[in-house]
CSV table of C-alpha atoms and ligand atoms in Angstrom, one decimal:
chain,number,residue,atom,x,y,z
A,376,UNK,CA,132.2,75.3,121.4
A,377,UNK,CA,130.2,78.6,120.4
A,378,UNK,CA,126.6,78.4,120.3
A,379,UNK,CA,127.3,80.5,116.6
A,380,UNK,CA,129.0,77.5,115.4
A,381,UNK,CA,127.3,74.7,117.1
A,382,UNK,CA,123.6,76.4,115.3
A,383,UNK,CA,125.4,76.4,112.1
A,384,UNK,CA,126.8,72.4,112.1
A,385,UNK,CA,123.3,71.7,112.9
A,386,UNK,CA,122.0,73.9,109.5
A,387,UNK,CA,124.7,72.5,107.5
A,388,UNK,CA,123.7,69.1,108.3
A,389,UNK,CA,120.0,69.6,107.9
A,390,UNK,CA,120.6,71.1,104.6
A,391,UNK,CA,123.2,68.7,103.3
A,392,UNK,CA,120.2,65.9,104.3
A,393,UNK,CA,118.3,67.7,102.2
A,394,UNK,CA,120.1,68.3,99.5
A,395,UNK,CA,121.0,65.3,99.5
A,396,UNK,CA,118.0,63.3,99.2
A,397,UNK,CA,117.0,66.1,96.3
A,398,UNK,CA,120.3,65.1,94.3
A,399,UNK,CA,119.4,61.2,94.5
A,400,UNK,CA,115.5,61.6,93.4
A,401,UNK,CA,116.2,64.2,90.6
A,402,UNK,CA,118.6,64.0,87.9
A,403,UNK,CA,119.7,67.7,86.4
A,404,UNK,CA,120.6,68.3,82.6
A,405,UNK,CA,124.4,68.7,81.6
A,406,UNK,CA,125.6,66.2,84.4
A,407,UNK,CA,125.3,68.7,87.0
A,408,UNK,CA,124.3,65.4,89.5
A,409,UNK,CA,127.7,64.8,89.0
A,410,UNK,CA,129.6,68.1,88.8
A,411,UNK,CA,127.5,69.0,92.6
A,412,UNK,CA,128.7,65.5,94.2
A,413,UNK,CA,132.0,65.4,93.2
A,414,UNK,CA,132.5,68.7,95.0
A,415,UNK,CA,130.8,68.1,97.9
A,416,UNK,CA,133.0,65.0,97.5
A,417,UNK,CA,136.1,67.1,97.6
A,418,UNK,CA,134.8,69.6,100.4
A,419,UNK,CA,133.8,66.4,102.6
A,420,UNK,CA,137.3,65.1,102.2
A,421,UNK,CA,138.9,68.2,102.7
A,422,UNK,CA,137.2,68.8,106.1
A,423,UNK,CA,137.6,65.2,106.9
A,424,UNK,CA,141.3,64.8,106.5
A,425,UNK,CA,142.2,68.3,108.4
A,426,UNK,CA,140.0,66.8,111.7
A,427,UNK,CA,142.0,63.2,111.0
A,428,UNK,CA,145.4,65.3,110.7
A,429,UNK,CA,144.8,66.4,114.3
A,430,UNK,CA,143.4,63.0,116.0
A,431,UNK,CA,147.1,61.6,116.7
A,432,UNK,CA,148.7,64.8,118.1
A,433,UNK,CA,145.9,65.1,120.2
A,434,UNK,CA,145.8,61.8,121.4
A,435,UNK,CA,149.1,61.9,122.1
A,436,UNK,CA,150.0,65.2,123.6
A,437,UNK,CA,146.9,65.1,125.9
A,438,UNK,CA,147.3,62.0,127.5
A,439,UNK,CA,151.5,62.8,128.3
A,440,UNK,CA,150.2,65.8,129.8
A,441,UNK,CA,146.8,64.8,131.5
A,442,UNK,CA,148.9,61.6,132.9
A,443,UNK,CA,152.1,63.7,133.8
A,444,UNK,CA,150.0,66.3,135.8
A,445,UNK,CA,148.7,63.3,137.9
A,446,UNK,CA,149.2,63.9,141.3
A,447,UNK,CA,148.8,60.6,142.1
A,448,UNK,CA,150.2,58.0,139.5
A,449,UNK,CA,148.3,55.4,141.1
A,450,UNK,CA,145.4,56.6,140.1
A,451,UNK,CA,145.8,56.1,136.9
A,452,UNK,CA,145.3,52.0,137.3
A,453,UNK,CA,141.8,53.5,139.1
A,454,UNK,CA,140.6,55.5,136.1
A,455,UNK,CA,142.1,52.0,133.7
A,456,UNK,CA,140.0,49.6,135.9
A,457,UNK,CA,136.8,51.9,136.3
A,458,UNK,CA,136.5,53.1,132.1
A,459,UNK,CA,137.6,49.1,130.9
A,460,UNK,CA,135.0,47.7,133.1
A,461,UNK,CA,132.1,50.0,132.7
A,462,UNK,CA,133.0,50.1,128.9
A,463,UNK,CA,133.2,46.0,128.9
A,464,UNK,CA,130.0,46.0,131.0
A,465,UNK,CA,127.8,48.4,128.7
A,466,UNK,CA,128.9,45.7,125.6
A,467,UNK,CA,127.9,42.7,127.2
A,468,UNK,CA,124.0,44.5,128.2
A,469,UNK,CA,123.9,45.8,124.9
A,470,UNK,CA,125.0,42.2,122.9
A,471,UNK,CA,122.5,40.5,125.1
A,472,UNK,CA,119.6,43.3,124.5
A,473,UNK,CA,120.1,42.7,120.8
A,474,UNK,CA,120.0,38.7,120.6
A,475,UNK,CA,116.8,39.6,122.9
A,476,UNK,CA,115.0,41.6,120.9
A,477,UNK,CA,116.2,39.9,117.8
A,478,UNK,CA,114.6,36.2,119.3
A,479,UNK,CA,111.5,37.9,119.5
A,480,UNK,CA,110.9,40.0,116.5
A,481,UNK,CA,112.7,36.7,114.6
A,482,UNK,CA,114.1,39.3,111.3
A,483,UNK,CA,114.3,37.1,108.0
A,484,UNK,CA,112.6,34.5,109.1
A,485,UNK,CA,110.1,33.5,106.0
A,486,UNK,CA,112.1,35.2,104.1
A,487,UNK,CA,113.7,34.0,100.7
A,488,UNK,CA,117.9,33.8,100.8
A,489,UNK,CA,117.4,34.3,97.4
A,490,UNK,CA,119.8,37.9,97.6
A,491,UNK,CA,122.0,38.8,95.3
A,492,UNK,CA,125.5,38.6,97.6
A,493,UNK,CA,128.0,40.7,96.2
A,494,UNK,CA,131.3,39.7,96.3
A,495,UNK,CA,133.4,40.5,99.2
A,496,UNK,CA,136.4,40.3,100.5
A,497,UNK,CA,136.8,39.0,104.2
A,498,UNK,CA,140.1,39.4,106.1
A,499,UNK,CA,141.1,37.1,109.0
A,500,UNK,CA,139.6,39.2,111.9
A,501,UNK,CA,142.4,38.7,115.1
A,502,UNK,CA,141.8,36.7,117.8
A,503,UNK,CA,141.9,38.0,121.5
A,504,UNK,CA,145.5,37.1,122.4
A,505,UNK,CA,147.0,38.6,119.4
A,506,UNK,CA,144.6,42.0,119.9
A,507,UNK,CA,146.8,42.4,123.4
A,508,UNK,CA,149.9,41.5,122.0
A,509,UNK,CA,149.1,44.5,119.6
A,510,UNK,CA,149.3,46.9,122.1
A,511,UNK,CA,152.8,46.4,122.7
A,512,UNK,CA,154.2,48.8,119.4
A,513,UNK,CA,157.5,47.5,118.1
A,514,UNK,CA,158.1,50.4,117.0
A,515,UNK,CA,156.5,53.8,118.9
A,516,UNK,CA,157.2,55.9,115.9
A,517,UNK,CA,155.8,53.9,113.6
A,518,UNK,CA,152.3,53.5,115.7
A,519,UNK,CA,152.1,57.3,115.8
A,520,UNK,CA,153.2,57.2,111.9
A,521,UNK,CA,150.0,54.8,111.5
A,522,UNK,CA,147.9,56.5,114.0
A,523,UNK,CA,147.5,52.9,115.8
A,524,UNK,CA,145.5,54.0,119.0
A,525,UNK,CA,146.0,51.2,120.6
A,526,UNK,CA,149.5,51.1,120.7
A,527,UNK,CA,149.5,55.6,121.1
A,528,UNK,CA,147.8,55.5,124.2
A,529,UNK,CA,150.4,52.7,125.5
A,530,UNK,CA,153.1,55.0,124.7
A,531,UNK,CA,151.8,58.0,125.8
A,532,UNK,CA,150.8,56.4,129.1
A,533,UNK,CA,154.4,55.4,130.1
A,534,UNK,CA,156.3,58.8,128.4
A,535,UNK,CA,153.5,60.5,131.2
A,536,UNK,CA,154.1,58.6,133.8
A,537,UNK,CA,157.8,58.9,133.0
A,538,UNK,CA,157.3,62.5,133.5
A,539,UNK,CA,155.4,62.2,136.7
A,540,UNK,CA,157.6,60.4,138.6
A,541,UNK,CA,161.1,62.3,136.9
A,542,UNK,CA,161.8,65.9,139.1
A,543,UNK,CA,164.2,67.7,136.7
A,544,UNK,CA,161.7,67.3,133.6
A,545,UNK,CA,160.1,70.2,134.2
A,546,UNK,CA,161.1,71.7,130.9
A,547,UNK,CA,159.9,68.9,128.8
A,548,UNK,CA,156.7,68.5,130.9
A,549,UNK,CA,156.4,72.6,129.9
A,550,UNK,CA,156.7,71.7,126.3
A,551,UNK,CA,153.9,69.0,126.0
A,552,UNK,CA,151.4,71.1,127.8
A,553,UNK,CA,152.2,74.4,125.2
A,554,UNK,CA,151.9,71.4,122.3
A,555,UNK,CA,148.6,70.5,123.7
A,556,UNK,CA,147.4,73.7,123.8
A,557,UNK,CA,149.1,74.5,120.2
A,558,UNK,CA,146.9,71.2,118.8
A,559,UNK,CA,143.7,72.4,120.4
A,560,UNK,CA,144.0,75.7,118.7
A,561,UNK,CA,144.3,74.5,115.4
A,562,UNK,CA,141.4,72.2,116.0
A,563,UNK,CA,139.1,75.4,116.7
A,564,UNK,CA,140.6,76.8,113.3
A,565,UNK,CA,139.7,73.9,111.6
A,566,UNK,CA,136.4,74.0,113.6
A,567,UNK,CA,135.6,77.0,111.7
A,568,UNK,CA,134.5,75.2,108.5
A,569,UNK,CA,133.0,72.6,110.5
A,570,UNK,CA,129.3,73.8,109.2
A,571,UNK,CA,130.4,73.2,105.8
A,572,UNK,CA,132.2,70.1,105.7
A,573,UNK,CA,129.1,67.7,107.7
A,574,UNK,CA,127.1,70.1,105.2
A,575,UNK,CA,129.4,68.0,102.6
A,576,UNK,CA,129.4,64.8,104.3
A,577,UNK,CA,126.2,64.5,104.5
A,578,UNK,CA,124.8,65.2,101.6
A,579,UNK,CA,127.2,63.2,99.7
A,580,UNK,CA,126.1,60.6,101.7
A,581,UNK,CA,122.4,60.9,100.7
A,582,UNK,CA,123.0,61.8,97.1
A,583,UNK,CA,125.1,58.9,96.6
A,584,UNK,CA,123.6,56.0,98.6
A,585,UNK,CA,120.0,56.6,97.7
A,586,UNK,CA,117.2,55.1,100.1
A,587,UNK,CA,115.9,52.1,98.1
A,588,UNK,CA,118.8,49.3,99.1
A,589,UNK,CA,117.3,49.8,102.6
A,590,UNK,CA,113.5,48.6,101.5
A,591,UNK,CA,114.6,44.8,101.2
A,592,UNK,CA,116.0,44.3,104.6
A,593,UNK,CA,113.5,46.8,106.2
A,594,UNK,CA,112.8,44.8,109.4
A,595,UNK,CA,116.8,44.0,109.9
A,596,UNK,CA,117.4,47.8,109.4
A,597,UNK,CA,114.7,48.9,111.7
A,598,UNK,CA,115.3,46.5,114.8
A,599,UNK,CA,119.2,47.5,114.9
A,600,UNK,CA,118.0,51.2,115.4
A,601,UNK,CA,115.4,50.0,117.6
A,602,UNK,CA,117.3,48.1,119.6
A,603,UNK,CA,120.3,51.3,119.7
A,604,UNK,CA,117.9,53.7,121.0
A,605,UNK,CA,116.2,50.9,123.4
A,606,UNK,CA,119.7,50.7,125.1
A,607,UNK,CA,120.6,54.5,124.8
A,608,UNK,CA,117.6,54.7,127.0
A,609,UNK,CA,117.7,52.0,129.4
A,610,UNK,CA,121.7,51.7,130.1
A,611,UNK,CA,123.2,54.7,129.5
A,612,UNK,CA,120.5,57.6,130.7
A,613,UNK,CA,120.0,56.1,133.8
A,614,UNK,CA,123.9,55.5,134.5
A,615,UNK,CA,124.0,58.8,133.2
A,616,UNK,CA,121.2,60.4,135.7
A,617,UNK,CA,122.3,58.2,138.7
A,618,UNK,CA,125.9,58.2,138.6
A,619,UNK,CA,126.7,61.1,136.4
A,620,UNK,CA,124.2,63.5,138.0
A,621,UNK,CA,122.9,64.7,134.7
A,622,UNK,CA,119.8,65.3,133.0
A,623,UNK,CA,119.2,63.3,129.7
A,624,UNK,CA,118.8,66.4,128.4
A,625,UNK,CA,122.0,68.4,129.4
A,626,UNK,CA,124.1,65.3,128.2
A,627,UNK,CA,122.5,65.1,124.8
A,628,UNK,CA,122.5,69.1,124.5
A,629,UNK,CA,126.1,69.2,126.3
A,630,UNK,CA,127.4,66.3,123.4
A,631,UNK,CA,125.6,67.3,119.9
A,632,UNK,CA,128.3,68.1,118.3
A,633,UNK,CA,130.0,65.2,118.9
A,634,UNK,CA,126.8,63.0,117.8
A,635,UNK,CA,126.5,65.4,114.5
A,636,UNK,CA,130.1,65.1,113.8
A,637,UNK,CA,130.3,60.9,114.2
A,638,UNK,CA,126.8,60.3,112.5
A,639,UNK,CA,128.4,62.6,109.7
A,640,UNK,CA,131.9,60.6,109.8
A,641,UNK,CA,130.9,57.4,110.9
A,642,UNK,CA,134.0,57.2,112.4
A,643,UNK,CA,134.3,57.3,116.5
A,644,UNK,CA,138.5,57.7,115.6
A,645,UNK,CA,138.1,61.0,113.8
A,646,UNK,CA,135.9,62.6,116.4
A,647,UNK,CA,138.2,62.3,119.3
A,648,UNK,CA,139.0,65.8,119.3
A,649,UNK,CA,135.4,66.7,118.6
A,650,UNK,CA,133.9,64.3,122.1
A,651,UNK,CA,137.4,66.2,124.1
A,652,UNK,CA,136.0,69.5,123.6
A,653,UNK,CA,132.3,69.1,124.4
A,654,UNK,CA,133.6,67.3,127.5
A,655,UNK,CA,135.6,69.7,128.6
A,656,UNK,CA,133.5,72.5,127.7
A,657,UNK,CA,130.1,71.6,128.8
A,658,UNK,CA,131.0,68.8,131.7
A,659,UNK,CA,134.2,70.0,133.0
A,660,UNK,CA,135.8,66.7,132.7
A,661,UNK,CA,139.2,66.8,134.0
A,662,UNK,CA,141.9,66.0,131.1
A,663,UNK,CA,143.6,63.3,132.7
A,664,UNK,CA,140.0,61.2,132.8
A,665,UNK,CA,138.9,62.4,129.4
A,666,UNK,CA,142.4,62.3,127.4
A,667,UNK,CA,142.8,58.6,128.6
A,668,UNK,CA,138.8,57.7,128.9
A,669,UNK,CA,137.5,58.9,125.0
A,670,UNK,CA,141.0,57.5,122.8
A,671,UNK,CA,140.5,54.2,124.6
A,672,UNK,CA,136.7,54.2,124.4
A,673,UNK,CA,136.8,55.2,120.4
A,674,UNK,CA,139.0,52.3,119.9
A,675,UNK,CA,137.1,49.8,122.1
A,676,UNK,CA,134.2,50.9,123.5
A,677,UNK,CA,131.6,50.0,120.1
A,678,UNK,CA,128.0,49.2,122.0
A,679,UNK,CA,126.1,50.2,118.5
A,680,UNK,CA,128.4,48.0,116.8
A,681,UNK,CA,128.0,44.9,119.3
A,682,UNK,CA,123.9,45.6,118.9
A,683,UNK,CA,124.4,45.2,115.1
A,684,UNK,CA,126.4,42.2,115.0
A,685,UNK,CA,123.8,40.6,117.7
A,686,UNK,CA,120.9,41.3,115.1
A,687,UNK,CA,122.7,40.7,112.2
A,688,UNK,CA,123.9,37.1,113.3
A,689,UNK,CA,120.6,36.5,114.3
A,690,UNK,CA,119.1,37.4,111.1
A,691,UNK,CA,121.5,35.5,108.7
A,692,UNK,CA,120.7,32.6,110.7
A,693,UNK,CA,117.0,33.0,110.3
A,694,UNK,CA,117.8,33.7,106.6
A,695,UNK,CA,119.6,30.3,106.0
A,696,UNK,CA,117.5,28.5,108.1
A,697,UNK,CA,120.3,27.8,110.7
A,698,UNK,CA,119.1,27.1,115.2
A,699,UNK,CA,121.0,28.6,117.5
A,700,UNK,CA,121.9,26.8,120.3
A,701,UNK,CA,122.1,28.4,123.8
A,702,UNK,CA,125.9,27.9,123.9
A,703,UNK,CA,126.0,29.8,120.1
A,704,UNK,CA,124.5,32.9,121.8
A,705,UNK,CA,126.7,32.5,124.5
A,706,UNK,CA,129.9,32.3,122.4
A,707,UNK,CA,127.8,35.4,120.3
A,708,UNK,CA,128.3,37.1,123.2
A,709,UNK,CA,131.8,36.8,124.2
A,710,UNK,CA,132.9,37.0,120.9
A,711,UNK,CA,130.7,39.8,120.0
A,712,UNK,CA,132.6,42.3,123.0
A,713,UNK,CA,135.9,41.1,121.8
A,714,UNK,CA,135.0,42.1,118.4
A,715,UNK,CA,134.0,45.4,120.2
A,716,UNK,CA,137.7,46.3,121.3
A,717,UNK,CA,139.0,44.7,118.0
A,718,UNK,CA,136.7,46.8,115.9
A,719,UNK,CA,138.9,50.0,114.9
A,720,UNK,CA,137.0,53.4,115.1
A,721,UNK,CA,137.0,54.1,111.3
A,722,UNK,CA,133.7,53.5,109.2
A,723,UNK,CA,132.2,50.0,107.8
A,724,UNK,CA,134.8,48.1,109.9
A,725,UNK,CA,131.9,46.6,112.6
A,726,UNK,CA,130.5,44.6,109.4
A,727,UNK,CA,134.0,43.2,108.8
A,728,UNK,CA,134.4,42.1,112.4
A,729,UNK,CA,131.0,40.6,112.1
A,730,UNK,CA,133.1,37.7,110.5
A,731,UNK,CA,134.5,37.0,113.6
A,732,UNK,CA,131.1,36.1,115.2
A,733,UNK,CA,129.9,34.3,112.0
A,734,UNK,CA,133.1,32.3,112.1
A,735,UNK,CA,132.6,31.2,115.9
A,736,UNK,CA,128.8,30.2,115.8
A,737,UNK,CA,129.3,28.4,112.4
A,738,UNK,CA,127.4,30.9,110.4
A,739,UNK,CA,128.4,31.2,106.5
A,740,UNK,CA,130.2,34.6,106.3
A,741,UNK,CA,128.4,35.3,102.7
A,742,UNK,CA,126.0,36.9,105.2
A,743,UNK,CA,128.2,40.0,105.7
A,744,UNK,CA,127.2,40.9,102.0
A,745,UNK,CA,123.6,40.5,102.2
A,746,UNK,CA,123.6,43.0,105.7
A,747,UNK,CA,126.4,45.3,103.9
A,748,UNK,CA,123.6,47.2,101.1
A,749,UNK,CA,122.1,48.9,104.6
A,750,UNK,CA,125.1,48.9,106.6
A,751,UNK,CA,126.1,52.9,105.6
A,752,UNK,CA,123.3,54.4,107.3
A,753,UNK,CA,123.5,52.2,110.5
A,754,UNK,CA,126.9,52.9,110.8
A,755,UNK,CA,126.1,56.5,110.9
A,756,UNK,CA,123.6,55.8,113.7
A,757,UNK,CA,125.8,53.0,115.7
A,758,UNK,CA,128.6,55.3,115.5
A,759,UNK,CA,126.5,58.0,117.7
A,760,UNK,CA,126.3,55.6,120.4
A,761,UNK,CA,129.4,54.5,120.3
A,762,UNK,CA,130.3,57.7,121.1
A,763,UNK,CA,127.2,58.9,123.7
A,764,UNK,CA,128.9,55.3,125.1
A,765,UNK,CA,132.8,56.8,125.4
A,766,UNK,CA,130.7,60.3,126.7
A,767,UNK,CA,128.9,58.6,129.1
A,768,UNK,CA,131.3,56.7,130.4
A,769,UNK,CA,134.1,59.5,130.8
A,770,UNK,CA,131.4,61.7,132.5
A,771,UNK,CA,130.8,58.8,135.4
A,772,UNK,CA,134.2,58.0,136.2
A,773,UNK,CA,134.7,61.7,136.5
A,774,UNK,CA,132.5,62.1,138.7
A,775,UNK,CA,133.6,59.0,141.0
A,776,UNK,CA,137.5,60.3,140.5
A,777,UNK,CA,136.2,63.6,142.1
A,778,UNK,CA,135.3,61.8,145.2
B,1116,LIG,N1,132.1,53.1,112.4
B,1116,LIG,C1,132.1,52.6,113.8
B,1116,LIG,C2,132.9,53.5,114.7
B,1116,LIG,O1,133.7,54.2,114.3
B,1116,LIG,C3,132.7,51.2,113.8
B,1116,LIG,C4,131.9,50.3,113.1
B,1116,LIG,O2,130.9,49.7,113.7
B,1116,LIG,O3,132.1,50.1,111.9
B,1116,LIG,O4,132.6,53.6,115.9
C-alpha cells in the first residue's frame, strides 16, 4: 500500500476518534447530532459493503490460482498441517493465559449480580461434528452466494488442485490468474476512499456507543485487554522474531493497515483482502501460503476471542457465585478453541459463541447480556489480534515453506 494512503487511514481514524467522542459529550442545536451520524452512518456503510463485495472473489480466485500454480500439490497438505496446528496451538496458550490471569485478578467477585440483563436472544451454537460436516457445501454456488468461507476455501482448494494436476487447462488456469489480478485492482480503487470510510467507522462508533456502559464492568473490560496484549507479547512476537525472522517492529509497521482496518470493522472476514495485501507487499508472502493461510485463519483462527470468552466465563461465575472445578476449566478450554473455529469472522459473534462455553461448564447464559454493554469496544481490539494472529501465522509458515 502507499505510504500517501496508509498516513491518511491513520488521520482519518484519529479524527473520526475524535470526532466521535466530541459528538457523544456534546449535543448541537437543530438535531445536527443526528443529521452528522446518520451520514457518517451512510459513508461507513458505503465503504464497508464495497470492501465486503470483494472478500468472496478474492477468496476464491486467489486460492484457485495460488493452489493451481503449486508445483508440488503435496505441499499443500504441508501448508494445511503447519497453519491448523500453529493456529490451534496459539488458541489453546491464549484460553489458558486468560483463565490464568482471570483466577488471579478474580473480576466480579464482591460484586452485586444485581445488573440489569437485557434481553437476548441466544441461538443453538454448533457442536464440533456438525462444524466439519459444514465444510462439505451441498451446494458450491450457493456457499459463494452466502460467502460461507468455510465451505469457499473447500471448493476453491479442489477446482486448484484440479487445475494442477489437469495439462490441457492452461486456458482456464490463464483466466483465474487475470480474475485475480482484475479483483485486486478494484480493491486498490476501492482503497482510495479507505481514509474516509474508518474516518466514518469510527466515529460512528464513538458517537454512538458513548464511554459510560464500560465504567460498571471496568475490571472485566480492562483484564480482557490486558490479557490480549500480554499474549500479543509473549506468543506471537517471539514466534514472530524466532521463527519469522522479524522485528516486532517491522511486523506491526509492515501490518497497520490491516490492524486499523479490523479495529475499525471488527470484522477479521471483511479484512481479508486488506491482511493479503500488507502481506504481500511488506513480507513477500508467497500467494499460495497467504491465499490459503489468512481466509482459513479469519474464519478460525480467533485468539482475542478465545481470551474473552476465558475471562468472561470466569467473571459470570464470580458474579453468580458459581466454583469452578478443575475439569470445568478444562472443558473451558476445549470448548473455548472449538468455539474459536466456530466463531465466524463478522462482528459481536465471539459473545454469541460464548454460549457454547457457558452451556458446557453449566454457567447461566443470562451472562452473555451482562458482558454484551462493553463487548463493542473489545471486539474492536480482539479483532486486531485475531488478525496480528492469521499475520503471524502466515508469515512463519512462509518462512518454513521456503526452506
Ligand atoms: N469480530 C471478531 C472477528 O471478526 C469475532 C468475534 O469475536 O466476535 O474476528
Amino acid at each position: 500500500m502507499k505510504n500517501n494512503l496508509t498516513k491518511n487511514i491513520f488521520i482519518g481514524f484519529t479524527i473520526g476518534v475524535i470526532f466521535g467522542i466530541f459528538l457523544s459529550l456534546y449535543s448541537l442545536p437543530l438535531n445536527i447530532n443526528e443529521r452528522l451520524i446518520s451520514f457518517i452512518s451512510f459513508g461507513g456503510e458505503v465503504f464497508l459493503k464495497t470492501i465486503k463485495m470483494l472478500v468472496v472473489p478474492i477468496v476464491f480466485f486467489s486460492l484457485i490460482n495460488g493452489v493451481a500454480n503449486l508445483k508440488d500439490i503435496s505441499s499443500l497438505g504441508r501448508i494445511g498441517i503447519k497453519s491448523i496446528s500453529l493456529y490451534m496451538t496459539t488458541t489453546f496458550f491464549a484460553i489458558t493465559l486468560s483463565l490464568f490471569f482471570a483466577n488471579l485478578i478474580k473480576p466480579g467477585e464482591g460484586l452485586d449480580s444485581n445488573f440489569q440483563a437485557e434481553t437476548i436472544k441466544i441461538s443453538e451454537p454448533p457442536s464440533f461434528l456438525e462444524i466439519i460436516l459444514d465444510i462439505i457445501p451441498s451446494n458450491p454456488f450457493k456457499a459463494l452466494v452466502e460467502g460461507h468461507m468455510l465451505q469457499v476455501i473447500f471448493f476453491s482448494i479442489l477446482i486448484g488442485s484440479a487445475l494442477s494436476i489437469l495439462k490441457n487447462a492452461s486456458v482456464l488456469k490463464k483466466f483465474f490468474f487475470d480474475f485475480n489480478d482484475v479483483v485486486m485492482k478494484i480493491l486498490s480503487f476501492v482503497m482510495i476512499i479507505a481514509p474516509f470510510g474508518i474516518f466514518c467507522l469510527i466515529s460512528k462508533t464513538f458517537a454512538t456507543q458513548g464511554i459510560s456502559s464500560i465504567y460498571e464492568l471496568i475490571k472485566y473490560f480492562i483484564l480482557v485487554i490486558f490479557v490480549l496484549i500480554v499474549h500479543v507479547l509473549i506468543v506471537y512476537l517471539p514466534i514472530i522474531k524466532f521463527y519469522g525472522k522479524i522485528s516486532s517492529k517491522k511486523f506491526f509497521t509492515g501490518i497497520k493497515e490491516a490492524l486499523l482496518f479490523s479495529f475499525s470493522t471488527s470484522s477479521s472476514s471483511a479484512t481479508i483482502p486488506i491482511t493479503l495485501e500488507c502481506l504481500k507487499k511488506n513480507f513477500s508472502i508467497k500467494e499460495n501460503v497467504s491465499s490459503f493461510t489468512v481466509p482459513l485463519g479469519a474464519t478460525i483462527n480467533m485468539d482475542g476471542t478465545a481470551i474473552m470468552q476465558g475471562v468472561a466465563t470466569v467473571f459470570i461465575a464470580n458474579l453468580y457465585g458459581i466454583d469452578l472445578l478443575l475439569t470445568d476449566y478444562l472443558s473451558i478450554i476445549l470448548t473455548a478453541t472449538l468455539a474459536s473455529v466456530g466463531t465466524a469472522g463478522v462482528p459481536g459473534v465471539g459473545i454469541i459463541m460464548l454460549g457454547m462455553v457457558l452451556t458446557q461448564v453449566g454457567l447461566p447464559l443470562e451472562g452473555i447480556a451482562i458482558v454484551m454493554g462493553v463487548d463493542r469496544f473489545l471486539d474492536m481490539l480482539r479483532t486486531s489480534v485475531n488478525i496480528s494472529g492469521d499475520a503471524m501465522v502466515s508469515i512463519v509458515v512462509n518462512k518454513n515453506e521456503k526452506k
